[in-house]
Short mmCIF file of C-alpha atoms in Angstrom, two decimals:
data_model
loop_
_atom_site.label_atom_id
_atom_site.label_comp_id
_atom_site.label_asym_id
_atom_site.label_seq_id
_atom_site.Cartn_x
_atom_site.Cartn_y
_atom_site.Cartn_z
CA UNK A 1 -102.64 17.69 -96.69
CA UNK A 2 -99.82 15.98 -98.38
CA UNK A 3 -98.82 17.13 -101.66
CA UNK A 4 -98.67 14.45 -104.64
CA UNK A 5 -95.97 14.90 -107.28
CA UNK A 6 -98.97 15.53 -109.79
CA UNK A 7 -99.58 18.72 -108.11
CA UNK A 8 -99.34 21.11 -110.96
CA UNK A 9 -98.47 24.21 -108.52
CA UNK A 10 -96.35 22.92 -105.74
CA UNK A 11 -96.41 24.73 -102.73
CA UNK A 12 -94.07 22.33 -100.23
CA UNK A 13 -90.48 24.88 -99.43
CA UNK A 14 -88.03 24.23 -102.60
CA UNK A 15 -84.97 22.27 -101.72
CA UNK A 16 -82.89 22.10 -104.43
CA UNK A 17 -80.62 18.80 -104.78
CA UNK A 18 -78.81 16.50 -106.73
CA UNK A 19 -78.25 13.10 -107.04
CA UNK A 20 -76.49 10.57 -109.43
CA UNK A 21 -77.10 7.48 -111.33
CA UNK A 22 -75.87 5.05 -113.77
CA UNK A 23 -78.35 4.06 -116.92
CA UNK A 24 -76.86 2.64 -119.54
CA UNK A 25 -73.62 2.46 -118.97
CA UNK A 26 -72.96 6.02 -118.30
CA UNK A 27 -73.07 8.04 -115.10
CA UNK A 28 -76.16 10.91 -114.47
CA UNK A 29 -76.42 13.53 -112.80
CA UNK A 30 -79.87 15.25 -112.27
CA UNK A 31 -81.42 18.25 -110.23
CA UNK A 32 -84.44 17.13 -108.07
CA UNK A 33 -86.62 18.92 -105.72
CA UNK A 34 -89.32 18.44 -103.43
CA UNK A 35 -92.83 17.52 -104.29
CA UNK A 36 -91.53 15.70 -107.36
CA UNK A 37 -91.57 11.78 -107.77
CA UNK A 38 -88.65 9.79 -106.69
CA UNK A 39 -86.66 13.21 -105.87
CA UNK A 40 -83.90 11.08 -103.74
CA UNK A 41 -82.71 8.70 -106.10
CA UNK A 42 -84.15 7.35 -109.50
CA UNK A 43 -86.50 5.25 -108.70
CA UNK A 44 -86.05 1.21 -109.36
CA UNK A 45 -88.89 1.36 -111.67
CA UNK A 46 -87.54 4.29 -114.25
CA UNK A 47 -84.16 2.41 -114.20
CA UNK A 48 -85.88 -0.69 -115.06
CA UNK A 49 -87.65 0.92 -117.70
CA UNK A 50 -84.59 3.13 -118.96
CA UNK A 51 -82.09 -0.32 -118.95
CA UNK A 52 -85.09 -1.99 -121.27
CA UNK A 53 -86.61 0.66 -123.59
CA UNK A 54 -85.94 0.82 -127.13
CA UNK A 55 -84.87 4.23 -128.87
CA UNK A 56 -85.65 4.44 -132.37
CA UNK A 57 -83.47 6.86 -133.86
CA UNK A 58 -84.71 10.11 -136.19
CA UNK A 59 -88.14 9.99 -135.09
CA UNK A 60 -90.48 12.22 -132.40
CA UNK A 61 -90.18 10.42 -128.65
CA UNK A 62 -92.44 11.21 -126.26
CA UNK A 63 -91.73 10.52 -122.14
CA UNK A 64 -94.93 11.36 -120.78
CA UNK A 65 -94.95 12.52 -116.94
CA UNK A 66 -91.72 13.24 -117.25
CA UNK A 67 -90.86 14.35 -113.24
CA UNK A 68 -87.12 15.56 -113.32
CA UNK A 69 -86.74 14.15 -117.41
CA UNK A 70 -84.92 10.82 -116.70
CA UNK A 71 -85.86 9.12 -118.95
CA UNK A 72 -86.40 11.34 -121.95
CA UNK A 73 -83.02 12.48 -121.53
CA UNK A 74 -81.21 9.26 -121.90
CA UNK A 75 -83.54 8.53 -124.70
CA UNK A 76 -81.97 12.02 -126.10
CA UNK A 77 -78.58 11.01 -125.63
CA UNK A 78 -78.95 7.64 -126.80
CA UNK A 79 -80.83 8.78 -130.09
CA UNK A 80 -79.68 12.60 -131.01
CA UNK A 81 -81.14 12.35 -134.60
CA UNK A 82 -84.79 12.24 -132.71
CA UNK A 83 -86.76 14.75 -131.25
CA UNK A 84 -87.97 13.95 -127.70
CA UNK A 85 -90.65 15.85 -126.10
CA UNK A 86 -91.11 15.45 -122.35
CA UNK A 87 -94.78 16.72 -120.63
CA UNK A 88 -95.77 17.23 -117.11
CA UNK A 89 -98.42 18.87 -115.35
CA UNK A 90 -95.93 19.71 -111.97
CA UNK A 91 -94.46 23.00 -113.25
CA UNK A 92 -91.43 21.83 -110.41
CA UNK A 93 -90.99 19.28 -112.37
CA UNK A 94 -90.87 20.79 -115.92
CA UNK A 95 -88.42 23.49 -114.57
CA UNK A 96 -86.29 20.41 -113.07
CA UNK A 97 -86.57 18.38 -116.48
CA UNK A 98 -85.57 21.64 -118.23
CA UNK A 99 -82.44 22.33 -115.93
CA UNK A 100 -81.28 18.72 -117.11
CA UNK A 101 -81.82 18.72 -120.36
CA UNK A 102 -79.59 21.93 -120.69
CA UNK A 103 -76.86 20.37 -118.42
CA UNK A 104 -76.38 18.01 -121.12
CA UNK A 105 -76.73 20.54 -123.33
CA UNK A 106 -79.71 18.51 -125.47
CA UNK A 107 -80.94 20.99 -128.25
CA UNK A 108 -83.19 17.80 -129.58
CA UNK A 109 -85.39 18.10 -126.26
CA UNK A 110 -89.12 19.59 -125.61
CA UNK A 111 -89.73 19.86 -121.97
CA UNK A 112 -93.71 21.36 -121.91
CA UNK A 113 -96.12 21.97 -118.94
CA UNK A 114 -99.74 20.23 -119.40
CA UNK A 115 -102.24 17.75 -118.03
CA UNK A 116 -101.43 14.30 -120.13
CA UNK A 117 -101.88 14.65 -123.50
CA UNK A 118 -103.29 18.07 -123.92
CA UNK A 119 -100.25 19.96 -125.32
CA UNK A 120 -99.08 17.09 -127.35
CA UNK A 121 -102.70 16.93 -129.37
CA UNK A 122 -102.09 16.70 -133.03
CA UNK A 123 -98.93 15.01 -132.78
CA UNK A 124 -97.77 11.24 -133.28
CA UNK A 125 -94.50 9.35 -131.99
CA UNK A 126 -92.54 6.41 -132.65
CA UNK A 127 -92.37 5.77 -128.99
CA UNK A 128 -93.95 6.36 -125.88
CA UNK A 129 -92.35 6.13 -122.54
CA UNK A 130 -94.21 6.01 -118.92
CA UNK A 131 -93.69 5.29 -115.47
CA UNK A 132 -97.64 6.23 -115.06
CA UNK A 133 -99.16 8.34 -111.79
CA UNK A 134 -100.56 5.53 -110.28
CA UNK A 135 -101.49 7.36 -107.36
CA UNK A 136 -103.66 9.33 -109.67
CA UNK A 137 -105.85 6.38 -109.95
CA UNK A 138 -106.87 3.35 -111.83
CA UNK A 139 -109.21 5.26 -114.01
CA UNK A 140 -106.21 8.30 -114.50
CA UNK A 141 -103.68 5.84 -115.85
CA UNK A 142 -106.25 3.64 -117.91
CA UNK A 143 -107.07 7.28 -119.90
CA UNK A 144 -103.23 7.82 -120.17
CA UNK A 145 -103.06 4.51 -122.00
CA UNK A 146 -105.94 4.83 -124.53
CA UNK A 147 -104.76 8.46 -125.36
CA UNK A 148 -101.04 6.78 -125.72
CA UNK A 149 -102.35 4.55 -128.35
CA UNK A 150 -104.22 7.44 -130.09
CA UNK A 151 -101.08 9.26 -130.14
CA UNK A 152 -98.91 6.59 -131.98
CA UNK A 153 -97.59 6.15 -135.25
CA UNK A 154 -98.19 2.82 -136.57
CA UNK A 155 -95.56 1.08 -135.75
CA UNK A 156 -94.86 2.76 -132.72
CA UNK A 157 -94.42 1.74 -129.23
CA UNK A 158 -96.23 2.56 -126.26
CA UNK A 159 -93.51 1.45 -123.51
CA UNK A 160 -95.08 1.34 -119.63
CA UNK A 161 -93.48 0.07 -116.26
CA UNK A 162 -96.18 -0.96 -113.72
CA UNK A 163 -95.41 -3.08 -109.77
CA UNK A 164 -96.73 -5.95 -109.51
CA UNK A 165 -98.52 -4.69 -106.47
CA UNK A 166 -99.54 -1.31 -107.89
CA UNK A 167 -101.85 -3.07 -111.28
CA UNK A 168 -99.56 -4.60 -113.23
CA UNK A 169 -101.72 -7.58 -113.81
CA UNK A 170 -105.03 -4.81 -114.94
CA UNK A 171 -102.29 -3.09 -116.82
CA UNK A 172 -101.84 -5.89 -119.06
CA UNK A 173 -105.17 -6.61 -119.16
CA UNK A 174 -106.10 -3.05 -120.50
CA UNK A 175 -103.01 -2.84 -122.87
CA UNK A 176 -104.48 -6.36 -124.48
CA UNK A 177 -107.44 -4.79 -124.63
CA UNK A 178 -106.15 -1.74 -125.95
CA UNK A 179 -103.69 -2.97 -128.42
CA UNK A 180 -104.37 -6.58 -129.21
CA UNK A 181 -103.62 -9.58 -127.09
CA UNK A 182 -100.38 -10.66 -129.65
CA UNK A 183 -99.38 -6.97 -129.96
CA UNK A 184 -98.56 -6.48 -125.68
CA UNK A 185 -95.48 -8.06 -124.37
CA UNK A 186 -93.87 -8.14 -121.11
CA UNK A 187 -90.49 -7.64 -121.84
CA UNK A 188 -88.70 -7.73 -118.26
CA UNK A 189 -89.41 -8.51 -114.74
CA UNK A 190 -87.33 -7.18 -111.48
CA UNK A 191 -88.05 -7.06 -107.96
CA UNK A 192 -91.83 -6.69 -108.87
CA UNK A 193 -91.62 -4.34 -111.53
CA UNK A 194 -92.82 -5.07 -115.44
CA UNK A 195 -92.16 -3.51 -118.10
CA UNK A 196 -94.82 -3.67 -120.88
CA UNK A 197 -94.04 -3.05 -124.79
CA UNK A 198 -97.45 -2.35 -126.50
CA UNK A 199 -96.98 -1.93 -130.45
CA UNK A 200 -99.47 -0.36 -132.58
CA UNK A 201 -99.87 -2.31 -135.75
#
């Protein structure tokens, strides 16, 4: 049986690699693996979502399902006064996430192991960031969100990219739901992909 890159304990043969990309403005360079999502190249839907986000600066950050830690560590580089925590149940990908973060030599990064939310409980963030398991299921990623909303500050910013193809349509559905019809905003649209800015007022 095929693994999925939510496996928590891979067991596919680990073959180290590394690829490059350019977010922001800057070149990257990451460590990827096998059994992890996207482990060729960045995937169009993480640069999307990386090229839109918003990074507010001396506050907690949270990129939740982190894979190899793309996107929470631009969002450390781009806002060093903040504290980002990055969480993912594939300990392949924690390790990953954790061998990038200290490339860049980010001492403001949290790379943990857990299923969603669980070793985040207690804490709040400014921002949330997700490129959400939907292989995992509807019902998986619909849980992500309301525990994403539970988790913000007011004020904060629950930031999701969803295909076309893959829910985006139910996504913002459930984020209306979820956060308030006037509060949900697509904020960019590319080859199928949307990303969705949720605030919490």
């Amino acid at each position: 049986m095929t693994e999925h890159y939510y496996t928590e304990q891979p067991q596919a043969p680990s073959r180290l690699a590394e690829i490059t990309a350019t977010l922001r403005g800057e070149v990257y360079r990451f460590y990827t693996d096998t059994s992890v999502f996207s482990r060729r190249q960045v995937d169009q839907g993480t640069h999307l979502l990386v090229e839109t986000m918003d990074v507010p600066s001396d506050a907690p950050l949270l990129d939740m399902g982190c894979g190899y830690g793309v996107i929470g560590i631009v969002a450390a580089r781009l806002a060093p006064s903040s504290q980002v925590y990055m969480v993912d149940i594939n300990r392949r990908a924690v390790e990953l996430a954790t061998m990038n973060a200290r490339r860049y030599r980010l001492a403001n990064v949290h790379v943990w192991h857990g299923d969603g939310f669980e070793p985040v409980q207690g804490m709040t963030f400014a921002a949330i960031y997700m490129n959400p398991p939907i292989r995992a299921g509807k019902q998986h990623v619909f849980q992500w969100y309301e525990a994403a909303r539970a988790h913000l500050q007011p004020g904060g910013a629950l930031w999701v990219v969803v295909h076309k193809k893959q829910g985006a349509p139910s996504t913002e559905r459930r984020l209306q739901e979820l956060f308030g019809e006037p509060h949900v905003a697509c904020v960019a649209r590319k080859k199928g992909y949307h990303i969705f800015c949720s605030k919490k007022v």
